[in-house]
Coordinates of C-alpha atoms and ligand atoms in Angstrom, one line a residue:
M1 CA 81.3 19.3 27.3
K2 CA 80.2 16.0 26.0
K3 CA 81.7 16.2 22.9
I4 CA 85.5 17.6 24.3
I5 CA 85.5 14.7 26.4
T6 CA 84.4 12.2 23.6
T7 CA 87.3 13.5 22.0
L8 CA 89.4 13.0 24.8
V9 CA 88.7 9.3 25.3
I10 CA 89.1 8.6 21.2
S11 CA 92.4 10.4 21.3
C12 CA 93.7 8.0 24.1
L13 CA 92.6 5.1 22.9
I14 CA 94.5 6.4 19.8
I15 CA 97.8 6.9 21.7
A16 CA 97.1 3.9 23.8
K17 CA 96.5 1.4 21.3
P18 CA 99.5 0.8 19.0
F19 CA 102.0 -0.3 21.9
A20 CA 99.3 -2.5 23.5
Q21 CA 100.7 -6.6 23.2
S22 CA 99.5 -10.0 23.9
T23 CA 100.3 -13.6 24.1
G24 CA 99.0 -16.2 22.6
K25 CA 100.2 -19.9 22.8
L26 CA 100.2 -21.9 19.0
F27 CA 100.5 -26.0 19.3
V28 CA 101.6 -27.5 15.7
Y29 CA 101.4 -31.8 16.2
A30 CA 103.3 -33.1 13.1
D31 CA 102.6 -36.4 14.5
D32 CA 99.3 -36.1 13.8
A33 CA 99.9 -35.3 9.7
K34 CA 96.8 -35.7 8.0
Q35 CA 95.1 -35.1 4.5
K36 CA 96.2 -33.9 1.3
I37 CA 95.6 -29.9 1.3
S38 CA 94.1 -29.8 -2.6
K39 CA 96.3 -27.3 -4.9
H40 CA 92.6 -26.9 -6.0
I41 CA 91.6 -24.9 -2.8
Y42 CA 93.2 -22.2 -4.9
G43 CA 91.4 -21.9 -7.3
H44 CA 90.0 -18.2 -9.5
F45 CA 86.5 -17.6 -11.1
S46 CA 86.3 -15.5 -14.3
E47 CA 83.0 -14.7 -15.3
H48 CA 81.8 -12.3 -18.7
L49 CA 81.2 -9.9 -15.6
G50 CA 82.0 -6.4 -16.0
R51 CA 86.0 -6.1 -16.7
C52 CA 86.9 -9.3 -15.6
I53 CA 86.8 -11.2 -18.9
Y54 CA 86.8 -7.8 -21.8
D55 CA 89.4 -5.0 -20.9
G56 CA 90.9 -7.6 -18.3
F57 CA 92.4 -11.0 -19.8
W58 CA 91.1 -10.4 -23.0
V59 CA 92.1 -6.9 -24.7
S60 CA 91.4 -4.9 -28.1
D61 CA 93.6 -5.9 -30.6
T62 CA 94.7 -3.0 -31.0
A63 CA 95.8 -2.6 -27.5
S64 CA 99.7 -2.0 -27.2
I65 CA 100.3 -4.3 -24.1
P66 CA 102.0 -7.1 -24.9
K67 CA 99.5 -10.2 -25.3
K68 CA 99.3 -13.2 -26.8
D69 CA 96.6 -13.0 -29.8
R70 CA 94.0 -10.3 -27.5
L71 CA 95.8 -12.2 -23.9
R72 CA 97.2 -9.8 -21.8
L73 CA 100.2 -11.5 -20.9
D74 CA 101.2 -9.4 -17.5
V75 CA 98.2 -10.9 -16.3
I76 CA 98.7 -14.6 -16.8
E77 CA 102.7 -14.2 -15.8
A78 CA 101.2 -12.5 -12.2
L79 CA 98.9 -15.8 -12.1
K80 CA 101.8 -17.9 -12.5
K81 CA 103.5 -17.1 -10.0
I82 CA 101.1 -18.0 -7.9
Q83 CA 101.0 -20.7 -9.3
I84 CA 97.0 -20.7 -9.8
P85 CA 95.8 -24.0 -10.1
N86 CA 91.9 -23.9 -11.9
L87 CA 90.0 -21.1 -13.5
R88 CA 86.2 -21.5 -13.5
W89 CA 84.6 -19.5 -16.6
P90 CA 82.0 -19.1 -18.1
G91 CA 79.9 -18.0 -15.4
G92 CA 78.4 -17.1 -12.7
C93 CA 74.7 -15.9 -13.8
F94 CA 75.9 -16.0 -17.3
A95 CA 76.7 -19.2 -17.2
D96 CA 73.0 -19.9 -17.6
E97 CA 72.7 -17.8 -20.0
Y98 CA 75.9 -19.4 -22.2
H99 CA 75.2 -21.3 -25.4
W100 CA 78.9 -22.3 -26.4
R101 CA 78.1 -22.7 -29.9
D102 CA 78.2 -18.7 -30.4
G103 CA 81.4 -18.5 -29.2
I104 CA 83.8 -20.7 -31.2
G105 CA 84.5 -20.6 -35.4
V106 CA 85.7 -17.7 -37.0
R107 CA 85.3 -15.0 -34.5
S108 CA 83.9 -11.8 -37.0
Q109 CA 80.9 -14.3 -37.7
R110 CA 79.7 -15.7 -34.3
P111 CA 76.9 -14.2 -33.0
T112 CA 76.2 -11.4 -30.5
M113 CA 73.8 -11.9 -27.2
I114 CA 72.5 -9.4 -24.6
N115 CA 74.3 -10.0 -21.1
T116 CA 71.5 -9.5 -19.1
N117 CA 72.6 -10.2 -15.9
W118 CA 75.6 -7.8 -15.6
G119 CA 74.1 -4.5 -17.6
N120 CA 72.9 -5.9 -20.8
V121 CA 76.0 -5.0 -22.6
T122 CA 76.4 -6.6 -25.6
E123 CA 78.8 -10.1 -25.7
D124 CA 80.3 -10.1 -29.0
N125 CA 81.5 -14.0 -27.8
S126 CA 85.2 -12.6 -29.6
F127 CA 86.3 -14.8 -26.0
G128 CA 84.8 -18.5 -26.3
T129 CA 85.7 -22.4 -26.0
H130 CA 89.0 -22.3 -27.4
E131 CA 90.4 -18.5 -26.2
F132 CA 89.5 -19.8 -22.7
L133 CA 91.3 -23.0 -23.1
E134 CA 94.2 -21.8 -24.6
L135 CA 94.3 -19.1 -21.5
C136 CA 94.8 -22.3 -18.9
N137 CA 97.1 -23.6 -20.8
L138 CA 99.1 -20.2 -21.0
L139 CA 98.0 -20.1 -16.8
K140 CA 99.2 -24.0 -16.5
C141 CA 95.8 -24.4 -15.0
E142 CA 92.8 -27.1 -15.3
P143 CA 89.9 -25.5 -16.7
Y144 CA 86.6 -25.8 -15.4
I145 CA 83.8 -25.0 -16.9
T146 CA 79.9 -24.6 -15.8
A147 CA 77.7 -25.3 -18.0
N148 CA 73.5 -24.0 -18.9
V149 CA 71.1 -25.6 -17.4
G150 CA 69.0 -23.2 -16.4
S151 CA 68.2 -22.3 -20.3
G152 CA 70.0 -25.0 -22.0
T153 CA 69.9 -28.9 -22.7
V154 CA 70.6 -31.6 -21.9
D155 CA 72.3 -32.3 -25.2
E156 CA 73.6 -28.6 -25.5
M157 CA 75.9 -29.5 -22.2
S158 CA 76.6 -33.9 -23.8
K159 CA 77.8 -32.0 -27.2
W160 CA 79.5 -29.6 -25.5
V161 CA 81.8 -32.6 -23.7
E162 CA 82.2 -34.5 -26.8
Y163 CA 83.5 -31.7 -28.9
L164 CA 85.9 -31.0 -26.2
N165 CA 87.3 -34.7 -24.7
F166 CA 86.4 -37.1 -28.1
D167 CA 89.4 -38.2 -29.9
G168 CA 87.1 -39.8 -32.2
L169 CA 85.0 -39.2 -35.5
S170 CA 81.7 -37.2 -34.8
P171 CA 80.3 -33.8 -36.5
V172 CA 81.7 -32.0 -33.3
T173 CA 85.0 -33.0 -33.6
T174 CA 84.8 -32.3 -36.9
I175 CA 84.2 -28.8 -36.3
R176 CA 87.6 -28.9 -33.5
K177 CA 89.4 -29.9 -36.0
Q178 CA 88.3 -27.5 -38.4
N179 CA 88.8 -24.7 -35.9
G180 CA 92.2 -26.0 -35.5
H181 CA 92.4 -28.2 -32.7
S182 CA 92.7 -31.7 -33.6
A183 CA 93.1 -33.7 -30.0
P184 CA 90.9 -33.4 -27.5
F185 CA 91.1 -30.7 -24.6
N186 CA 90.6 -33.7 -22.0
V187 CA 88.5 -31.0 -19.9
S188 CA 87.1 -33.3 -16.3
F189 CA 85.8 -30.5 -14.2
W190 CA 82.5 -29.7 -15.4
G191 CA 80.1 -27.5 -13.4
V192 CA 75.9 -28.8 -13.8
G193 CA 74.6 -25.1 -13.4
N194 CA 75.4 -22.4 -11.6
E195 CA 73.3 -20.9 -8.4
S196 CA 70.1 -22.9 -9.3
W197 CA 68.0 -22.1 -6.6
G198 CA 68.6 -18.6 -8.2
C199 CA 69.8 -16.8 -11.1
G200 CA 70.4 -20.3 -13.0
G201 CA 66.6 -21.4 -12.7
R202 CA 65.2 -20.7 -9.5
M203 CA 64.6 -24.7 -9.1
T204 CA 63.8 -26.7 -5.7
P205 CA 65.9 -29.0 -4.6
E206 CA 64.2 -31.6 -5.7
Y207 CA 63.8 -30.8 -9.4
Y208 CA 67.3 -29.4 -9.0
A209 CA 68.8 -33.1 -8.2
N210 CA 67.0 -35.0 -11.0
E211 CA 68.1 -32.3 -13.3
F212 CA 71.4 -33.1 -12.2
R213 CA 70.9 -36.8 -12.4
R214 CA 69.9 -36.5 -15.9
Y215 CA 72.9 -34.4 -17.6
S216 CA 74.5 -36.2 -15.9
V217 CA 74.2 -39.3 -18.1
F218 CA 74.2 -37.6 -21.2
A219 CA 77.4 -36.2 -19.6
K220 CA 79.9 -38.6 -20.4
N221 CA 83.2 -40.1 -19.8
Y222 CA 85.6 -40.7 -22.6
P223 CA 88.8 -42.4 -22.7
N224 CA 91.3 -40.1 -20.9
A225 CA 89.0 -37.8 -19.9
P226 CA 86.8 -39.1 -16.7
L227 CA 84.7 -36.5 -15.5
K228 CA 84.2 -34.9 -12.3
R229 CA 80.8 -33.6 -11.9
I230 CA 80.2 -31.1 -9.4
A231 CA 76.2 -30.6 -8.6
C232 CA 75.4 -26.9 -7.8
G233 CA 75.2 -26.6 -3.9
P234 CA 73.4 -24.2 -1.1
N235 CA 73.9 -20.5 -1.2
S236 CA 75.2 -20.2 2.5
E237 CA 72.8 -21.9 5.2
D238 CA 71.0 -23.4 3.0
Y239 CA 71.0 -26.6 4.9
N240 CA 67.9 -28.0 3.4
W241 CA 69.2 -27.6 -0.2
T242 CA 72.6 -29.9 1.1
D243 CA 70.9 -32.6 2.4
V244 CA 68.4 -33.5 0.0
L245 CA 71.0 -33.4 -3.1
M246 CA 73.2 -35.7 -1.1
K247 CA 69.8 -38.1 -0.4
N248 CA 68.9 -38.0 -4.2
V249 CA 72.2 -38.1 -5.7
G250 CA 75.1 -38.9 -3.2
T251 CA 78.6 -40.2 -4.3
G252 CA 77.0 -39.8 -8.0
M253 CA 78.9 -36.3 -8.4
W254 CA 82.6 -35.7 -7.7
G255 CA 81.7 -32.5 -5.9
L256 CA 78.9 -30.5 -4.2
T257 CA 79.5 -26.2 -4.5
L258 CA 78.4 -23.6 -2.2
H259 CA 78.8 -20.5 -2.5
Y260 CA 79.4 -17.2 0.9
Y261 CA 80.2 -13.9 0.5
V262 CA 81.1 -11.5 2.8
V263 CA 79.3 -8.2 2.6
P264 CA 79.9 -5.7 4.9
K265 CA 76.6 -4.2 5.7
T266 CA 73.1 -5.5 3.9
W267 CA 72.5 -6.5 0.5
S268 CA 71.5 -3.3 -0.6
D269 CA 73.6 -1.2 0.5
K270 CA 77.3 -3.2 0.8
G271 CA 79.8 -1.0 2.8
S272 CA 82.8 0.8 0.6
A273 CA 85.6 -1.6 0.1
T274 CA 87.8 1.5 1.4
T275 CA 85.8 4.0 3.8
F276 CA 84.6 2.1 6.8
D277 CA 85.0 2.2 10.5
E278 CA 86.0 -0.4 13.0
K279 CA 82.4 -1.7 14.2
E280 CA 82.4 -2.2 9.9
Y281 CA 85.9 -3.8 10.1
F282 CA 84.6 -6.0 13.1
T283 CA 81.3 -7.2 11.8
T284 CA 83.1 -7.7 8.1
M285 CA 85.5 -10.3 10.5
Q286 CA 82.7 -11.5 12.4
K287 CA 81.0 -12.3 9.3
T288 CA 85.0 -14.1 7.2
L289 CA 84.8 -16.1 10.0
K290 CA 81.2 -17.5 8.9
M291 CA 82.7 -20.0 7.0
D292 CA 84.2 -22.2 9.4
E293 CA 80.6 -23.2 10.5
L294 CA 79.5 -23.2 7.0
V295 CA 81.7 -25.8 5.8
T296 CA 81.6 -27.6 9.5
K297 CA 77.2 -28.1 9.2
H298 CA 77.7 -28.7 5.5
S299 CA 80.0 -31.5 6.1
T300 CA 78.1 -33.5 8.7
I301 CA 74.8 -33.2 6.8
M302 CA 77.6 -35.0 3.8
D303 CA 78.9 -37.0 6.2
K304 CA 75.2 -38.9 6.8
Y305 CA 75.4 -40.0 3.3
D306 CA 78.9 -39.9 2.5
P307 CA 80.8 -41.1 5.6
N308 CA 84.2 -42.1 3.1
K309 CA 83.9 -38.2 2.5
K310 CA 84.1 -38.9 -1.1
V311 CA 82.2 -36.7 -2.4
A312 CA 84.4 -32.6 -2.6
L313 CA 82.6 -29.8 -1.2
V314 CA 83.3 -26.9 -3.8
V315 CA 83.2 -23.6 -2.3
D316 CA 83.1 -22.2 -5.8
E317 CA 82.0 -18.4 -5.4
W318 CA 83.3 -16.9 -2.1
G319 CA 84.9 -13.7 -0.8
I320 CA 84.1 -10.1 0.1
W321 CA 81.4 -8.3 -2.2
T322 CA 81.4 -4.4 -1.3
N323 CA 79.3 -1.3 -3.3
V324 CA 81.3 -0.4 -6.5
E325 CA 83.7 2.2 -6.6
P326 CA 82.3 5.6 -7.2
G327 CA 82.2 6.6 -10.3
T328 CA 81.8 3.0 -12.4
K329 CA 78.9 1.3 -13.7
P330 CA 77.4 -0.5 -10.8
P331 CA 76.4 -4.1 -12.6
F332 CA 79.8 -4.4 -13.8
L333 CA 81.2 -5.0 -9.6
F334 CA 84.4 -3.0 -9.7
Q335 CA 85.3 -2.8 -6.2
Q336 CA 88.7 -1.5 -4.8
N337 CA 90.8 -4.9 -2.5
S338 CA 92.3 -3.5 1.2
M339 CA 94.2 -4.8 3.9
R340 CA 90.9 -6.3 5.0
D341 CA 90.4 -8.4 2.1
A342 CA 94.3 -9.9 2.3
L343 CA 93.0 -10.6 6.0
I344 CA 89.6 -11.9 4.4
A345 CA 91.6 -14.1 2.4
G346 CA 94.1 -15.3 4.4
T347 CA 91.7 -16.2 7.4
T348 CA 89.5 -18.1 4.7
L349 CA 92.4 -19.8 3.4
N350 CA 93.6 -21.2 7.1
I351 CA 89.7 -22.2 7.1
F352 CA 89.8 -24.0 4.2
N353 CA 92.8 -25.9 4.7
N354 CA 91.6 -27.1 8.4
H355 CA 89.0 -28.8 6.8
S356 CA 90.7 -30.2 3.8
D357 CA 89.3 -33.7 3.9
R358 CA 86.4 -32.1 2.9
V359 CA 86.5 -29.1 1.1
R360 CA 88.8 -30.0 -2.1
M361 CA 88.3 -27.5 -4.2
A362 CA 87.3 -23.4 -4.3
N363 CA 87.7 -20.8 -6.6
L364 CA 87.6 -16.9 -5.2
A365 CA 85.4 -14.2 -7.0
Q366 CA 86.6 -13.1 -9.4
T367 CA 90.3 -12.8 -10.9
I368 CA 90.2 -9.1 -12.0
N369 CA 88.3 -6.3 -11.7
V370 CA 85.4 -7.9 -9.7
L371 CA 84.6 -8.1 -6.7
Q372 CA 87.8 -9.3 -4.6
S373 CA 89.6 -9.5 -7.1
L374 CA 93.6 -10.3 -6.9
I375 CA 94.5 -8.2 -9.9
L376 CA 92.9 -4.8 -11.3
T377 CA 94.1 -2.9 -14.1
E378 CA 93.7 0.5 -16.5
G379 CA 95.0 0.8 -19.2
N380 CA 97.8 -0.8 -19.4
K381 CA 98.3 -0.3 -16.1
M382 CA 98.2 -3.3 -14.0
L383 CA 98.4 -3.6 -10.4
L384 CA 98.4 -6.5 -7.7
T385 CA 96.2 -6.4 -4.8
P386 CA 96.5 -7.1 -1.1
T387 CA 94.5 -10.9 -1.7
Y388 CA 96.9 -11.1 -5.0
H389 CA 99.8 -10.9 -2.4
V390 CA 98.2 -13.7 0.3
F391 CA 97.3 -16.6 -2.6
D392 CA 101.3 -16.4 -2.9
L393 CA 102.1 -16.3 0.3
Y394 CA 99.9 -19.4 1.1
K395 CA 100.7 -21.2 -2.5
V396 CA 103.4 -23.0 -0.1
H397 CA 100.5 -25.3 1.0
H398 CA 99.5 -26.9 -2.4
D399 CA 99.1 -30.1 -2.3
A400 CA 100.8 -30.3 1.1
T401 CA 99.6 -32.5 4.2
L402 CA 98.1 -30.4 6.4
L403 CA 98.8 -30.9 10.0
S404 CA 96.9 -30.9 13.3
I405 CA 97.2 -27.7 14.8
K406 CA 95.5 -25.5 18.4
V407 CA 95.7 -22.1 18.8
N408 CA 95.0 -20.7 21.8
A409 CA 94.3 -17.0 21.4
P410 CA 93.5 -13.5 23.0
D411 CA 90.0 -12.2 21.4
Y412 CA 90.1 -9.4 19.5
T413 CA 87.3 -7.1 21.3
S414 CA 85.5 -4.0 20.2
D415 CA 82.1 -2.5 20.9
G416 CA 81.3 -5.0 23.2
R417 CA 81.7 -7.7 20.6
K418 CA 84.5 -10.3 20.8
I419 CA 86.2 -12.9 18.0
P420 CA 89.7 -14.8 18.5
S421 CA 92.3 -12.3 17.5
V422 CA 95.0 -14.8 15.2
N423 CA 93.8 -17.7 13.1
A424 CA 96.1 -20.4 11.5
S425 CA 97.3 -23.7 9.7
A426 CA 99.6 -25.7 8.9
S427 CA 101.3 -28.2 6.0
I428 CA 104.1 -30.2 5.8
D429 CA 105.8 -30.5 2.3
S430 CA 107.4 -32.9 0.3
N431 CA 110.6 -32.2 1.4
H432 CA 109.9 -32.2 4.9
V433 CA 109.7 -28.7 5.3
V434 CA 107.0 -27.4 8.1
H435 CA 105.1 -23.8 6.9
I436 CA 102.1 -22.1 9.6
S437 CA 99.9 -19.5 8.4
L438 CA 99.0 -17.3 10.6
V439 CA 96.7 -14.1 10.8
N440 CA 96.0 -11.5 13.1
I441 CA 92.8 -9.2 12.3
D442 CA 93.4 -7.6 15.7
P443 CA 94.0 -3.7 14.2
T444 CA 95.9 -2.3 17.5
N445 CA 97.2 -5.6 19.6
S446 CA 100.6 -7.4 18.1
I447 CA 100.8 -10.6 19.8
N448 CA 103.5 -12.6 20.8
I449 CA 102.5 -16.4 20.1
T450 CA 104.6 -18.7 22.0
T451 CA 104.6 -22.1 19.9
A452 CA 105.1 -26.0 20.9
L453 CA 105.9 -27.9 17.6
S454 CA 105.5 -31.6 18.6
G455 CA 106.8 -33.9 15.9
V456 CA 108.8 -31.4 13.7
Q457 CA 112.2 -31.6 12.4
W458 CA 113.3 -28.0 12.6
K459 CA 117.0 -25.9 12.6
T460 CA 115.9 -22.7 11.3
V461 CA 112.7 -20.1 10.6
T462 CA 112.4 -18.0 7.6
G463 CA 108.9 -16.2 7.1
K464 CA 106.9 -13.9 5.1
V465 CA 104.2 -11.3 5.7
V466 CA 101.3 -8.7 4.0
T467 CA 100.6 -6.6 6.6
S468 CA 100.1 -2.4 6.6
T469 CA 99.3 0.0 9.6
K470 CA 95.4 0.4 8.6
F471 CA 92.9 -2.2 7.6
N472 CA 91.5 -0.1 5.1
D473 CA 94.8 0.7 3.0
Y474 CA 95.1 -0.2 -0.7
N475 CA 96.9 -0.7 -3.7
S476 CA 96.0 2.0 -6.3
F477 CA 97.1 3.0 -9.7
L478 CA 99.6 6.0 -8.0
N479 CA 100.8 3.7 -5.3
P480 CA 100.1 0.4 -6.4
N481 CA 103.4 -1.1 -3.8
K482 CA 101.9 0.3 -0.5
I483 CA 100.9 -3.2 0.7
T484 CA 103.0 -6.4 -0.9
T485 CA 105.0 -9.2 0.8
S486 CA 108.3 -8.3 3.2
A487 CA 110.8 -10.8 5.1
F488 CA 109.0 -11.6 8.6
N489 CA 111.8 -11.7 10.9
A490 CA 110.0 -11.6 14.1
A491 CA 110.2 -15.2 14.5
K492 CA 112.5 -17.2 16.3
K493 CA 114.3 -20.5 17.5
E494 CA 114.7 -20.4 21.3
G495 CA 116.0 -24.5 22.1
D496 CA 112.9 -25.8 21.1
N497 CA 110.3 -23.3 21.2
L498 CA 109.4 -21.0 18.3
L499 CA 108.8 -17.3 19.4
V500 CA 106.8 -15.5 16.6
N501 CA 105.3 -11.9 17.6
L502 CA 102.2 -11.2 15.4
P503 CA 101.7 -7.3 14.2
P504 CA 98.2 -6.0 14.4
L505 CA 96.7 -6.5 10.6
S506 CA 98.6 -9.4 9.8
V507 CA 99.1 -12.8 8.0
V508 CA 102.8 -13.9 8.4
V509 CA 103.4 -17.6 6.6
L510 CA 106.1 -19.2 8.5
E511 CA 109.0 -21.6 6.4
L512 CA 110.4 -24.6 9.5
K513 CA 113.1 -26.8 8.0
Ligands
AHR601 O1 80.1 -13.2 -8.7 C1 78.9 -12.4 -9.1 C2 77.9 -13.7 -9.1 O2 77.5 -13.7 -7.8 C3 77.7 -14.6 -9.8 O3 77.4 -14.7 -11.4 C4 76.0 -15.4 -9.3 O4 76.8 -16.9 -9.3 C5 76.7 -14.6 -7.6 O5 75.7 -14.8 -7.0

């Protein structure tokens, strides 16, 4: 009997929910323009991990895919379309085991190594410094290199910087020239170690702060290549790490990193990328919104030592981390990417935009075939994930000016818990075009938003949307375009007001001009 009643109740909910609608209000203050949203918030991350570099960016000599050298051109074209601003490399945990000299010179003579972090696979070093910088050149993006502090030396980082950035005659620049690059590469973004509190050496913040200062002294600024030195920052809520680094290094660094992953369940059983119920979906979105709290609290600590906000908060690892796809190698971290991932991306990027006074760089983990990827590959085939489409929509915010906003939206409630259903950000670009990005995480309610636009000059509104009927819908190689971008026609101008009907599970970007 109990079972029958439960079934009836669930059926009623399923029938009733799709017709639900609620209302909300969005205020956009174009007369309260803020700072520029750095395009570097839209950066990406490529580690020697699983199939990200090898069989992702870098394919075999014999692969019949269009390629330059061994760099896959379809992947490059896709990333150019979203105007990828920077790419972080070579890790991750891998960075603190990597010795750059092993990855230069004649490929067949490069030594091999074991990638102990990611499955003990043999790394043949065929993708090294020159290959990475050629990739960035083709992508027209800035390189962001993380140097080895955990198992490397000060001299090793210092000589790497010299090899890449010095225009004069020295033993290492002579080798660079022999390796085919006479002009310096002028790489400015340098990470000094990765997760030095964990896989990068299990250091205390006090010890690492000293190490950072020492490495910084010998990583020189050469003409035309002043360095942006980025210190290893906290793991999610480790506020003490931020405090110690700011106290001991302060404005002696360009940026301080923050790593935060959204893990739907627990670290030992993270949950599936595509098979989950509403309860797990809710928890995942709640954990996504935590990024706002983390950024706010770390920024407040940074303000204490750096009130003029010279030091950037660099969220150089973020995204959802689930169990690997069944049948794939656990250390390769290969996961699918669903509509939930798109909502995580839209929400997190809104948070970063709204905190762009402090967050001036970020890197989603990781670009291809690992964690929250933009692109998945299978042999010659490639697909764009829902997350990719969100980055495509949001590229209008790159280097635009942030506008103040206020969102009054109904809560999304599930199982007695509630979180805001809608989040947003807005910017104005150099052509005075206003863009508003809106995310509705509620899986059943569409939301009618009325918008008060103070100081916005506009005559028309157009929009684009990424949406799907189920939060666990995804693009597969059998159905690669299930979730894609389409025109959004549910926004209209009525007098001075903008009226928007946001569908459930949607990421929308509106353009007002
Ligand atoms: O992105 C995967 C791993 O997560 C990175 O190598 C490491 O920095 C983090 O713990």
